[in-house]
PDB file of C-alpha atoms in Angstrom:
ATOM      1  CA  MET M   1      -7.847  -2.367   0.817  1.00 80.00           C
ATOM      2  CA  ASN M   2      -5.816  -1.556   4.250  1.00 89.00           C
ATOM      3  CA  GLY M   3      -7.048  -0.392   7.518  1.00 94.00           C
ATOM      4  CA  ASP M   4      -6.012   2.786   7.091  1.00 95.00           C
ATOM      5  CA  LYS M   5      -7.739   3.859   3.422  1.00 95.00           C
ATOM      6  CA  VAL M   6     -11.274   1.596   4.522  1.00 96.00           C
ATOM      7  CA  LYS M   7     -11.486   4.208   7.975  1.00 97.00           C
ATOM      8  CA  GLY M   8     -10.686   6.824   5.875  1.00 97.00           C
ATOM      9  CA  VAL M   9     -13.159   6.126   3.028  1.00 97.00           C
ATOM     10  CA  LEU M  10     -15.779   6.195   6.163  1.00 98.00           C
ATOM     11  CA  GLN M  11     -15.056   8.823   7.473  1.00 98.00           C
ATOM     12  CA  LYS M  12     -15.314  10.790   4.778  1.00 98.00           C
ATOM     13  CA  ILE M  13     -18.729   9.145   3.697  1.00 98.00           C
ATOM     14  CA  GLY M  14     -19.639  10.520   7.860  1.00 98.00           C
ATOM     15  CA  GLY M  15     -18.499  13.992   7.139  1.00 98.00           C
ATOM     16  CA  HIS M  16     -20.531  14.097   4.315  1.00 98.00           C
ATOM     17  CA  ILE M  17     -23.785  13.034   6.057  1.00 98.00           C
ATOM     18  CA  GLU M  18     -22.826  15.317   8.862  1.00 98.00           C
ATOM     19  CA  GLU M  19     -22.055  18.364   6.550  1.00 98.00           C
ATOM     20  CA  SER M  20     -25.406  17.744   4.682  1.00 98.00           C
ATOM     21  CA  ALA M  21     -27.254  17.174   7.821  1.00 98.00           C
ATOM     22  CA  GLY M  22     -25.967  20.716   8.971  1.00 98.00           C
ATOM     23  CA  ALA M  23     -26.695  22.361   5.950  1.00 98.00           C
ATOM     24  CA  LEU M  24     -29.974  21.068   5.890  1.00 98.00           C
ATOM     25  CA  VAL M  25     -31.120  21.890   9.940  1.00 98.00           C
ATOM     26  CA  GLY M  26     -29.066  25.275   8.939  1.00 98.00           C
ATOM     27  CA  ASP M  27     -26.291  23.979  11.554  1.00 98.00           C
ATOM     28  CA  GLU M  28     -22.765  25.938  10.288  1.00 98.00           C
ATOM     29  CA  ASN M  29     -20.543  24.241  13.613  1.00 98.00           C
ATOM     30  CA  LEU M  30     -22.280  20.368  12.449  1.00 98.00           C
ATOM     31  CA  LYS M  31     -21.785  22.005   8.578  1.00 98.00           C
ATOM     32  CA  LEU M  32     -17.985  22.317   9.852  1.00 98.00           C
ATOM     33  CA  ALA M  33     -17.580  20.032  11.194  1.00 98.00           C
ATOM     34  CA  GLY M  34     -18.536  17.531   8.902  1.00 98.00           C
ATOM     35  CA  GLN M  35     -15.890  19.154   5.904  1.00 98.00           C
ATOM     36  CA  GLU M  36     -13.497  18.683   8.875  1.00 98.00           C
ATOM     37  CA  ASP M  37     -14.098  14.585   9.017  1.00 98.00           C
ATOM     38  CA  GLN M  38     -14.263  14.692   5.538  1.00 98.00           C
ATOM     39  CA  ILE M  39     -10.952  16.128   5.477  1.00 98.00           C
ATOM     40  CA  LYS M  40      -9.129  13.993   7.760  1.00 98.00           C
ATOM     41  CA  GLY M  41     -10.531  10.932   6.107  1.00 98.00           C
ATOM     42  CA  GLU M  42      -9.548  12.389   3.173  1.00 98.00           C
ATOM     43  CA  ALA M  43      -5.565  12.461   5.045  1.00 98.00           C
ATOM     44  CA  ARG M  44      -5.727   9.272   5.557  1.00 97.00           C
ATOM     45  CA  GLU M  45      -7.266   7.531   3.289  1.00 97.00           C
ATOM     46  CA  ALA M  46      -3.857   8.945   1.564  1.00 97.00           C
ATOM     47  CA  TRP M  47      -2.007   7.706   4.478  1.00 97.00           C
ATOM     48  CA  GLY M  48      -3.237   4.053   3.574  1.00 96.00           C
ATOM     49  CA  ASN M  49      -2.316   4.747  -0.543  1.00 95.00           C
ATOM     50  CA  VAL M  50       0.907   5.300   1.105  1.00 96.00           C
ATOM     51  CA  LYS M  51       1.226   2.394   2.933  1.00 96.00           C
ATOM     52  CA  GLU M  52      -0.248   0.091   0.111  1.00 95.00           C
ATOM     53  CA  ALA M  53       2.425   1.836  -1.905  1.00 96.00           C
ATOM     54  CA  GLY M  54       5.111   0.829   0.043  1.00 96.00           C
ATOM     55  CA  GLU M  55       4.056  -2.722   0.380  1.00 95.00           C
ATOM     56  CA  ALA M  56       3.987  -3.059  -3.070  1.00 95.00           C
ATOM     57  CA  LEU M  57       7.696  -1.947  -3.274  1.00 97.00           C
ATOM     58  CA  VAL M  58       9.111  -3.806  -0.447  1.00 97.00           C
ATOM     59  CA  ASP M  59       7.173  -7.054  -2.113  1.00 96.00           C
ATOM     60  CA  ARG M  60       9.017  -6.203  -5.115  1.00 97.00           C
ATOM     61  CA  ALA M  61      12.160  -6.111  -3.833  1.00 97.00           C
ATOM     62  CA  ARG M  62      12.146  -9.013  -1.909  1.00 97.00           C
ATOM     63  CA  ILE M  63      11.415 -10.994  -5.188  1.00 97.00           C
ATOM     64  CA  ALA M  64      13.689  -9.513  -6.977  1.00 97.00           C
ATOM     65  CA  LYS M  65      16.211 -10.896  -4.253  1.00 97.00           C
ATOM     66  CA  ALA M  66      14.890 -13.532  -4.449  1.00 96.00           C
ATOM     67  CA  ASP M  67      15.349 -13.974  -8.403  1.00 95.00           C
ATOM     68  CA  ALA M  68      18.688 -13.227  -7.408  1.00 96.00           C
ATOM     69  CA  GLU M  69      19.481 -15.822  -5.389  1.00 96.00           C
ATOM     70  CA  LEU M  70      17.966 -18.015  -7.962  1.00 96.00           C
ATOM     71  CA  LYS M  71      19.671 -16.998 -10.829  1.00 95.00           C
ATOM     72  CA  SER M  72      23.411 -16.874  -9.026  1.00 94.00           C
ATOM     73  CA  ALA M  73      23.103 -20.258  -7.973  1.00 94.00           C
ATOM     74  CA  ARG M  74      21.396 -21.103 -10.791  1.00 94.00           C
ATOM     75  CA  ALA M  75      25.068 -20.280 -12.228  1.00 91.00           C
ATOM     76  CA  GLU M  76      27.089 -21.614  -9.586  1.00 91.00           C
ATOM     77  CA  ALA M  77      25.607 -25.333 -10.677  1.00 88.00           C
ATOM     78  CA  PHE M  78      26.591 -25.009 -14.139  1.00 89.00           C
ATOM     79  CA  ASP M  79      29.887 -23.791 -13.014  1.00 84.00           C
ATOM     80  CA  ARG M  80      30.634 -26.644 -10.748  1.00 85.00           C
ATOM     81  CA  GLU M  81      28.545 -29.358 -13.113  1.00 82.00           C
ATOM     82  CA  HIS M  82      31.279 -27.408 -16.425  1.00 77.00           C
ATOM     83  CA  ASP M  83      34.607 -27.433 -13.770  1.00 72.00           C
ATOM     84  CA  THR M  84      32.902 -31.739 -13.439  1.00 71.00           C
ATOM     85  CA  GLN M  85      33.442 -32.038 -16.656  1.00 66.00           C
ATOM     86  CA  ILE M  86      36.263 -30.837 -17.379  1.00 66.00           C
ATOM     87  CA  ARG M  87      38.243 -32.968 -14.926  1.00 64.00           C
ATOM     88  CA  HIS M  88      37.063 -36.144 -16.892  1.00 61.00           C
ATOM     89  CA  GLU M  89      37.499 -35.176 -20.096  1.00 61.00           C
TER      90      GLU M  89
END
């Protein structure tokens, strides 16, 4: 879990507490501020999810590239060995 997700979750929790306190004491402004914080927290958490998904895609691309390079190196080594064997025959 990245920092944006954690901060988003904490902001949502704080907003929920703020909204509940506003409802308890009858303070509409406090209640609305809590709802606003919950929405902001949702957005920040969603941004954290997007960042994690992007990082996962980058990781998969790096792995695929490394795999392709390894396969290419193996194929080149096989070709060199095969060419050497043909020359010695």
